[in-house]
Coordinates of C-alpha atoms and ligand atoms in Angstrom, one line a residue:
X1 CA 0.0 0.0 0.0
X2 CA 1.3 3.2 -1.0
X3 CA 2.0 5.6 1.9
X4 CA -0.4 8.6 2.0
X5 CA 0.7 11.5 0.9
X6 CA 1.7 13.9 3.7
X7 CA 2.3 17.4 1.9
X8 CA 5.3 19.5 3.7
X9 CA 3.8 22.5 5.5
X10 CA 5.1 25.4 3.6
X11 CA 8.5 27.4 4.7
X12 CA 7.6 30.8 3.7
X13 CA 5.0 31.7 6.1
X14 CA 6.3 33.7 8.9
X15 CA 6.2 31.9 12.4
X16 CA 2.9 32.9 14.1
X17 CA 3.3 34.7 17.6
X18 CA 0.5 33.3 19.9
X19 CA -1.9 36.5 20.8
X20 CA -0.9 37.8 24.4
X21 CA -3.7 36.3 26.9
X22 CA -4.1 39.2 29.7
X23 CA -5.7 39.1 33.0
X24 CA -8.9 40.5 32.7
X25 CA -11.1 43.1 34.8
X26 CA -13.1 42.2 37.4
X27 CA -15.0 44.9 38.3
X28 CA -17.5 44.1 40.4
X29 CA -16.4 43.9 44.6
X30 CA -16.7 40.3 45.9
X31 CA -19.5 41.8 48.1
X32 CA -21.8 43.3 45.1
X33 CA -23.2 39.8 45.2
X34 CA -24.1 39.8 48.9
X35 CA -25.8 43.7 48.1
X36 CA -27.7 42.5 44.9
X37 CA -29.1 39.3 47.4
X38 CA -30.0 41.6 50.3
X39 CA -31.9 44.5 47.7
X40 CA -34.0 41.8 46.1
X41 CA -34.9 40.8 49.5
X42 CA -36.4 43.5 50.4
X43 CA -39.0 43.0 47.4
X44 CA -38.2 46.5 45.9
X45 CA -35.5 47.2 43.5
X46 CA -36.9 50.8 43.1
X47 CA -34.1 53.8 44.3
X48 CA -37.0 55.4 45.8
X49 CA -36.9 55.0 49.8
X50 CA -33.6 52.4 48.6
X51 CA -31.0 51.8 50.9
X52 CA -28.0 51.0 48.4
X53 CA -29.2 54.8 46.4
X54 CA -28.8 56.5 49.6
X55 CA -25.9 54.8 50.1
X56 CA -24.3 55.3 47.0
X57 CA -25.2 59.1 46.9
X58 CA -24.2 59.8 50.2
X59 CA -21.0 57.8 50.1
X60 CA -19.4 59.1 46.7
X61 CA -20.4 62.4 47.8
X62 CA -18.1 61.9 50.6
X63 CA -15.2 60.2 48.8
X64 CA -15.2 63.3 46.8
X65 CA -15.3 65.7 49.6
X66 CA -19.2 66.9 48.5
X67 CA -21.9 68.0 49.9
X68 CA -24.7 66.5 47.6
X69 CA -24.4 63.2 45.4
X70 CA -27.7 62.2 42.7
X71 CA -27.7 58.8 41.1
X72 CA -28.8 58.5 37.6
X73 CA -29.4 55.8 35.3
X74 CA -26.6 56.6 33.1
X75 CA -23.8 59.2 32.7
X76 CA -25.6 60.9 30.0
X77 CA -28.4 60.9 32.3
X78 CA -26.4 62.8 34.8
X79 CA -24.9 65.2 32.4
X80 CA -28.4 65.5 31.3
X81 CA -29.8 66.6 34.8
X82 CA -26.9 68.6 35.0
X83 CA -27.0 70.6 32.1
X84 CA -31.2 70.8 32.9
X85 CA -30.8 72.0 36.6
X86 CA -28.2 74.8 35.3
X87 CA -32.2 76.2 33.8
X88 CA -30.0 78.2 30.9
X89 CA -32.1 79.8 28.2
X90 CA -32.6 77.8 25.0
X91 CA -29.6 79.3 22.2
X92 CA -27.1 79.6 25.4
X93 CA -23.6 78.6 24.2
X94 CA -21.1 76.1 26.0
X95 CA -17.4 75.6 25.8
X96 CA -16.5 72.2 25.8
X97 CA -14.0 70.2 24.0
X98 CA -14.2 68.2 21.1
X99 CA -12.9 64.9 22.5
X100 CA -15.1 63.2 24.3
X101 CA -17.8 60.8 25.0
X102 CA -21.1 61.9 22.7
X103 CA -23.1 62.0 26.3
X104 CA -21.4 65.7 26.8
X105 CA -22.8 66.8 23.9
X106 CA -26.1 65.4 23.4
X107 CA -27.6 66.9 27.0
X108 CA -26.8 70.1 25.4
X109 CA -28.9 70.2 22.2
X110 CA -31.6 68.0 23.7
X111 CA -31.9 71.0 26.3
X112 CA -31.6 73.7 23.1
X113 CA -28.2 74.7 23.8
X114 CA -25.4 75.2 21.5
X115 CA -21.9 73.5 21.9
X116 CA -19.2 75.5 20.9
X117 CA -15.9 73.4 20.3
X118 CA -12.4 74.8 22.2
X119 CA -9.4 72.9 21.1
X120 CA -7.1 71.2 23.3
X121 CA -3.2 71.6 23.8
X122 CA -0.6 69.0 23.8
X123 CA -2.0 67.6 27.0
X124 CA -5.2 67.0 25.6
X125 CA -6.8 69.7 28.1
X126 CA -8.5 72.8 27.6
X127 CA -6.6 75.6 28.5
X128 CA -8.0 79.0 29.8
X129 CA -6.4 80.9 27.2
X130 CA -8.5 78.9 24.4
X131 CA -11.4 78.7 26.2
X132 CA -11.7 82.9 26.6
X133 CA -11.1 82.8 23.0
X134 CA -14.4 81.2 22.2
X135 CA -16.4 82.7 24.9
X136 CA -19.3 85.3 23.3
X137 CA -21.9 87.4 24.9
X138 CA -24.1 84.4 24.1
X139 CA -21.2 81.8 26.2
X140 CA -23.9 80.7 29.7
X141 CA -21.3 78.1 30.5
X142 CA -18.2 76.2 30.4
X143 CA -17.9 72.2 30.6
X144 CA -15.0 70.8 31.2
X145 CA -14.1 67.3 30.6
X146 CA -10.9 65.1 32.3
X147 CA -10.1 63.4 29.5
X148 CA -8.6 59.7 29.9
X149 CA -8.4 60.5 33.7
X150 CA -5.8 64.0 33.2
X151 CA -6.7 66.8 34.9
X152 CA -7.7 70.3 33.1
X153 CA -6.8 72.7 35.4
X154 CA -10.2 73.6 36.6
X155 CA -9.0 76.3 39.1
X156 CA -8.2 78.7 36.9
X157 CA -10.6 78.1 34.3
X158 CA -13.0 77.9 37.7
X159 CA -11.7 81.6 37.8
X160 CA -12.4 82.2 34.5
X161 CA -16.0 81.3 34.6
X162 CA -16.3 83.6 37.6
X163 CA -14.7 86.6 36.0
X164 CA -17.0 86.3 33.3
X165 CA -20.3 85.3 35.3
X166 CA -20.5 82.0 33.6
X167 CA -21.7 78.3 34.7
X168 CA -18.6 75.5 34.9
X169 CA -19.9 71.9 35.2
X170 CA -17.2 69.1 35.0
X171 CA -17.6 65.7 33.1
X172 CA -15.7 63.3 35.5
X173 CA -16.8 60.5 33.6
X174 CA -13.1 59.6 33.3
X175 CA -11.6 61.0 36.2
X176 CA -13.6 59.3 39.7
X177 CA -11.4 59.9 42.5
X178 CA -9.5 62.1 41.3
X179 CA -7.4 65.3 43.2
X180 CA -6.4 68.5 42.0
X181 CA -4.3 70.0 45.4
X182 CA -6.6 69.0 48.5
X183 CA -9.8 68.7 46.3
X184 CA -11.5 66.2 44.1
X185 CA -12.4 66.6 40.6
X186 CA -16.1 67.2 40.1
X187 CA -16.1 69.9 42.9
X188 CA -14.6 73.0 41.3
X189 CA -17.7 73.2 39.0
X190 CA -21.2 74.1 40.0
X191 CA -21.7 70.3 39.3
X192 CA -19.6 67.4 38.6
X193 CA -20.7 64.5 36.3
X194 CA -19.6 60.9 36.6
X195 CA -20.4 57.5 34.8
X196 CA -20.8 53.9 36.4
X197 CA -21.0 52.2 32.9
X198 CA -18.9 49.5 31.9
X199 CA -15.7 50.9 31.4
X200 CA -15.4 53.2 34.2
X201 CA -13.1 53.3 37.2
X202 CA -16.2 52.6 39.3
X203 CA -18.9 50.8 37.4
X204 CA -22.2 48.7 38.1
X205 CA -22.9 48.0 33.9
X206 CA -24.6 51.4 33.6
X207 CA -25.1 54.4 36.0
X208 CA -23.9 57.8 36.7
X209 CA -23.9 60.4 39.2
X210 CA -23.9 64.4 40.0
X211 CA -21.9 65.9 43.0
X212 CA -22.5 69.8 43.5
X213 CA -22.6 72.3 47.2
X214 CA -25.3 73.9 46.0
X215 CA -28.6 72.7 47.7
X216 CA -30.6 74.5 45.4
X217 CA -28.9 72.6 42.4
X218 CA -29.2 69.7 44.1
X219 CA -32.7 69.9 44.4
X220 CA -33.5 70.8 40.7
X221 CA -31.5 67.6 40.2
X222 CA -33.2 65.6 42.0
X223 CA -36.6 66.7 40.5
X224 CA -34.8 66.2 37.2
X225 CA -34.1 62.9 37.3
X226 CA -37.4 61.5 38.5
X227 CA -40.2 63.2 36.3
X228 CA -40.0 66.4 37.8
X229 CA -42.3 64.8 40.7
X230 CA -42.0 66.9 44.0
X231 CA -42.9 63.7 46.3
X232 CA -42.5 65.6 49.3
X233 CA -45.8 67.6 48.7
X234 CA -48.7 66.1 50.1
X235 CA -51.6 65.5 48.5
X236 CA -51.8 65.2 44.8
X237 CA -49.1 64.8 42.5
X238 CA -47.5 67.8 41.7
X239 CA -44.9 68.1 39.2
X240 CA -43.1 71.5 39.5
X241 CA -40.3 70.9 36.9
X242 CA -40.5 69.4 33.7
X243 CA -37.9 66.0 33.8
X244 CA -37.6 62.8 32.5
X245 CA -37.3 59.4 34.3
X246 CA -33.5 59.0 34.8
X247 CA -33.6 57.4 38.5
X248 CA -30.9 54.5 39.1
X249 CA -32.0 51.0 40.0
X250 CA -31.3 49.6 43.6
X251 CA -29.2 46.5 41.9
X252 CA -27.1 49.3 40.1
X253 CA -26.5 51.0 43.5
X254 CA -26.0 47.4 45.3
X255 CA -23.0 46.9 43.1
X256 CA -21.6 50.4 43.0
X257 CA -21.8 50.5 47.0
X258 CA -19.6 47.4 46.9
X259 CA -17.2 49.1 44.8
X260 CA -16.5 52.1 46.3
X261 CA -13.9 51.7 49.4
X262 CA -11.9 49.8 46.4
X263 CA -11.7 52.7 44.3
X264 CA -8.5 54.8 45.4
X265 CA -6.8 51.5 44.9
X266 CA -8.3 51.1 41.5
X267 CA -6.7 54.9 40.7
X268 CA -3.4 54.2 42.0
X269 CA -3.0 50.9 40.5
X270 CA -4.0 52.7 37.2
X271 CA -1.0 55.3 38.0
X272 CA 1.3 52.6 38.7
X273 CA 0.8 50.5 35.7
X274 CA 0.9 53.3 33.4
X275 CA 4.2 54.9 34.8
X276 CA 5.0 51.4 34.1
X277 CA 4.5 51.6 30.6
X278 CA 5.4 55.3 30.3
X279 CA 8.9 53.7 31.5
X280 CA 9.1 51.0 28.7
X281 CA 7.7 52.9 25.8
X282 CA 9.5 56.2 26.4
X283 CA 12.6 55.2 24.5
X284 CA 10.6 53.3 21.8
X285 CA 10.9 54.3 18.1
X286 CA 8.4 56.8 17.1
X287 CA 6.6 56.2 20.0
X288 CA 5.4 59.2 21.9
X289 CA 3.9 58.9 25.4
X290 CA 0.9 61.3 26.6
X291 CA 1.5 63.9 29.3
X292 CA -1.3 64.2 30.6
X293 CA -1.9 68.3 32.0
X294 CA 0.7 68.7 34.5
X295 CA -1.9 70.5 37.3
X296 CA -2.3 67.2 39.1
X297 CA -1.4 63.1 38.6
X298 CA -4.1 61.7 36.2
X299 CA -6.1 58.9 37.0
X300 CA -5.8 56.8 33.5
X301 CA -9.4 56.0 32.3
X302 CA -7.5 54.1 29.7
X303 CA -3.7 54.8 28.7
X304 CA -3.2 57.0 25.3
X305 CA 0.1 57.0 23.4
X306 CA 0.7 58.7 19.9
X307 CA 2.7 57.3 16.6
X308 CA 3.3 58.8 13.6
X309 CA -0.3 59.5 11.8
X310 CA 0.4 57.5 8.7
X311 CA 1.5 54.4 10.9
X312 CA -1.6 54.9 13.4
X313 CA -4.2 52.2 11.9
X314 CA -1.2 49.5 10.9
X315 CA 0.0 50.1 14.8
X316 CA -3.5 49.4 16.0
X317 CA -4.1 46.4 13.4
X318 CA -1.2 44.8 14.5
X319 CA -1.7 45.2 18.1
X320 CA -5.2 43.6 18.3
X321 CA -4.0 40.6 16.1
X322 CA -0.9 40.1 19.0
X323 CA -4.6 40.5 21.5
X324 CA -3.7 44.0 22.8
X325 CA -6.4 45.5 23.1
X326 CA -6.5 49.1 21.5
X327 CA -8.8 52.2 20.0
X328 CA -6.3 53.8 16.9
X329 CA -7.8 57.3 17.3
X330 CA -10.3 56.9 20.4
X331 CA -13.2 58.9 18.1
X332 CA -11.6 59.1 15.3
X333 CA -12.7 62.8 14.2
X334 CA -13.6 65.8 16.5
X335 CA -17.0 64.5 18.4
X336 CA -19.1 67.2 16.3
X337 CA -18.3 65.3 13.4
X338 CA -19.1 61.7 15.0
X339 CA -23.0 63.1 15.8
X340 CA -25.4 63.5 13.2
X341 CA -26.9 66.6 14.7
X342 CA -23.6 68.4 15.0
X343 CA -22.8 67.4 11.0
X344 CA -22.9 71.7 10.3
X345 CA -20.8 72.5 13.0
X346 CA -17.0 73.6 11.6
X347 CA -14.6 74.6 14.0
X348 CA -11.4 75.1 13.8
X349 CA -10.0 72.5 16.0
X350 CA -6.1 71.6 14.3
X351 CA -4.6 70.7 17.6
X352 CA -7.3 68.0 18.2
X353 CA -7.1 67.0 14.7
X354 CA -3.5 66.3 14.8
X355 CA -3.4 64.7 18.6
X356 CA -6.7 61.9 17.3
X357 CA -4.7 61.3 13.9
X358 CA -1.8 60.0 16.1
X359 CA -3.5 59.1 19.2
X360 CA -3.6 55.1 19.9
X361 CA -5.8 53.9 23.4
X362 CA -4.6 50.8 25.3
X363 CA -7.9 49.9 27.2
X364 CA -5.4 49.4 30.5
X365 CA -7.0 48.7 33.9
X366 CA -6.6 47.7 37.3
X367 CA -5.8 44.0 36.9
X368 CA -3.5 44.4 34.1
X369 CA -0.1 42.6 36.2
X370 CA 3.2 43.8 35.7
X371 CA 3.5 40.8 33.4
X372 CA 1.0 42.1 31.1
X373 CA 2.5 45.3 31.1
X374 CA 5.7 43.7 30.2
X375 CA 3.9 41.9 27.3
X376 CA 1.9 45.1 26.0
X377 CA 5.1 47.2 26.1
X378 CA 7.1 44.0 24.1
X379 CA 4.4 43.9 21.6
X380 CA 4.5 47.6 21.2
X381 CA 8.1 48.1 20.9
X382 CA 8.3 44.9 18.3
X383 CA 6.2 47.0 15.7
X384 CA 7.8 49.7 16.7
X385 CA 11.2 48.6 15.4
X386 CA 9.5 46.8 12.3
X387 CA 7.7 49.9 11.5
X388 CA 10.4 52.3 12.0
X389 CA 11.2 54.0 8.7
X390 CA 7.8 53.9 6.8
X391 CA 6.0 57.0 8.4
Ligands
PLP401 C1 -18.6 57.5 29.5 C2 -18.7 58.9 29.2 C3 -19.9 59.7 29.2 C4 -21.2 59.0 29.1 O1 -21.5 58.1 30.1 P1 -22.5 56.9 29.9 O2 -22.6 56.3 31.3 O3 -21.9 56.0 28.9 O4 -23.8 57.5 29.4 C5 -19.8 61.0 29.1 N1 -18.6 61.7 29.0 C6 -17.5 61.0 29.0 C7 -16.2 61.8 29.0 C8 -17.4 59.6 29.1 O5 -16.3 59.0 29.1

């Protein structure tokens, strides 16, 4: 009998490099399970009367040195409530920049305001300087937004706003726990706006919150985010603001409650890992770390690096086939040009431009081990090297 034919693999194909396996998140406290248990119990997973909202609100509020905090469903939803309790008159203009999540933005024109787009400096931060630049006799308020955990330096741009009578609200979305000096992000503003979705330093899936020391705002918000419905007043309903339904769930707040002790550590693991990385890929070729705005130590929602624009899509390709996981560009394009109802809106915006065209996003976390790290920066570097030359 003939022996079967056993055709020799061929020679020419390059040896394939078995993707990197990291450690992934677990986001959720050991004792979210014990929470979600104990709030079905009770037979009522509404945040109304609910022991894990009040919990949640009063105990982020205190993390972040606060006086009030409001649970929402969402971050949008909290931006929303926000940018509602602020009560600006429909056409008002606000400065915010154009990289960032679309739930800054869509608040705003939901509510009849008008964005208007300041660009960002090497940091990725508004400054004050570009900021007074847009402001009109039209400007109501200024939102800043902590971009990938780095912190805009919100006390003079606080200053700013003051000089010229305007609102500041902050998007903290990417920046929980988070100091500038002896005070937390989310407090310089009026209000301060954080997410619990997925991704977030603190997350229960979805979810988002509002700190402010104004009691007045405070109270708007609350009627805000559930119908407008004063259910203090006795007797009939009465529903002395308009709103929309944007309360939390009690299983939400059962896991964020959990959470919360752990989250300084999640931030400082964060710092650690990325100076890690900022170590290894400082001397790569091409490669150019961020630096994040030097007012305070960023909190790394994620860890950005730049290459050279014509290599940024071939970077990212390669890294996600070697199972790094990575964003080339974060947005892509300035956010007004990601939203179909901001498709008219031109501004000039070349620093942001240039910073997305480079701009790579390593989705980093707290559970990311030094290994990892080790890996990441190894598979970055390889390309790197076998890249160098062609931008
Ligand atoms: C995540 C995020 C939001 C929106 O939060 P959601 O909870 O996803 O609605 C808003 N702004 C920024 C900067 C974000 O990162």
């Amino acid at each position: 009998m003939p022996a079967p034919h056993h055709p020799t693999p061929p020679q020419t194909t390059p040896p394939q490099t078995t993707p990197l396996h990291l450690t992934p998140r677990r986001p959720f406290a050991p004792e979210a399970l014990d929470n979600c248990a104990a709030a079905l119990a009770t037979g009522s997973l509404s945040s109304i009367n609910g022991r894990f909202t009040a919990e949640l609100e009063t105990g982020f509020a205190a993390l972040h040195g606060a006086r009030h905090g409001i649970a929402t469903s969402s971050g949008t939803a909290a931006i929303h409530t926000a940018i509602a309790a602020l009560d600006l008159p429909p056409g008002t203009e606000v400065v915010l920049p154009p990289i960032t999540d679309a739930g800054s933005v869509t608040p705003l024109l939901v509510q009849g305001l008008v964005p208007v787009f300041c660009d960002v400096d090497d940091h990725l931060a508004m400054t004050p300087e570009a900021i007074e630049a847009v402001i009109t006799p039209r400007t109501g308020a200024i939102m800043v937004v902590h971009l990938f955990g780095g912190v805009s330096d919100v006390r003079a741009i606080r200053a700013l706003a003051d000089l010229h009578g305007l609102k500041l609200v902050e998007d903290c979305a990417q920046a929980h726990a988070t100091q500038l000096g002896e005070f937390h992000v989310g407090t310089f503003g009026d209000i301060g706006m954080f997410s619990l979705q997925q991704s977030k330093h603190l997350t229960s899936g979805d979810g988002g919150l509002c700190l402010t020391n104004d009691d007045a705002l405070a109270a708007r918000m609350r009627l805000f985010r559930d119908k407008g419905w004063d259910r203090s007043a006795t007797g009939a309903r009465s529903y002395p603001v308009l709103g929309l339904n944007y309360r939390i769930t009690e299983l939400q707040s059962a896991v964020a409650v959990a959470g919360l002790p752990g989250l300084p550590a999640v931030v400082a693991r964060r710092r650690q890992a990325a100076a890690r990385l900022d170590a290894a890929l400082s001397t790569m070729p091409g490669i150019t770390t961020w630096s994040p705005p030097p007012a305070a130590e960023a909190s790394y929602w994620c860890y950005p690096f730049f290459v050279p624009a014509a290599l940024r899509d071939e970077f990212g390709r390669r890294l996600l086939a070697a199972g790094v996981p990575v964003t080339p560009g974060y947005i892509g394009a300035p956010i007004f040009e990601c939203l179909v109802a901001t498709a008219d809106i031109h501004a000039p915006v070349p620093h942001t431009r240039d910073a997305l065209s480079r701009l790579i996003v390593f989705w980093l976390h707290e559970h990311h081990t030094d290994d990892d790290l080790d890996a990441v920066a190894g598979a970055i570097g390889a390309i790197a090297r076998d890249l160098e030359g062609q931008a």
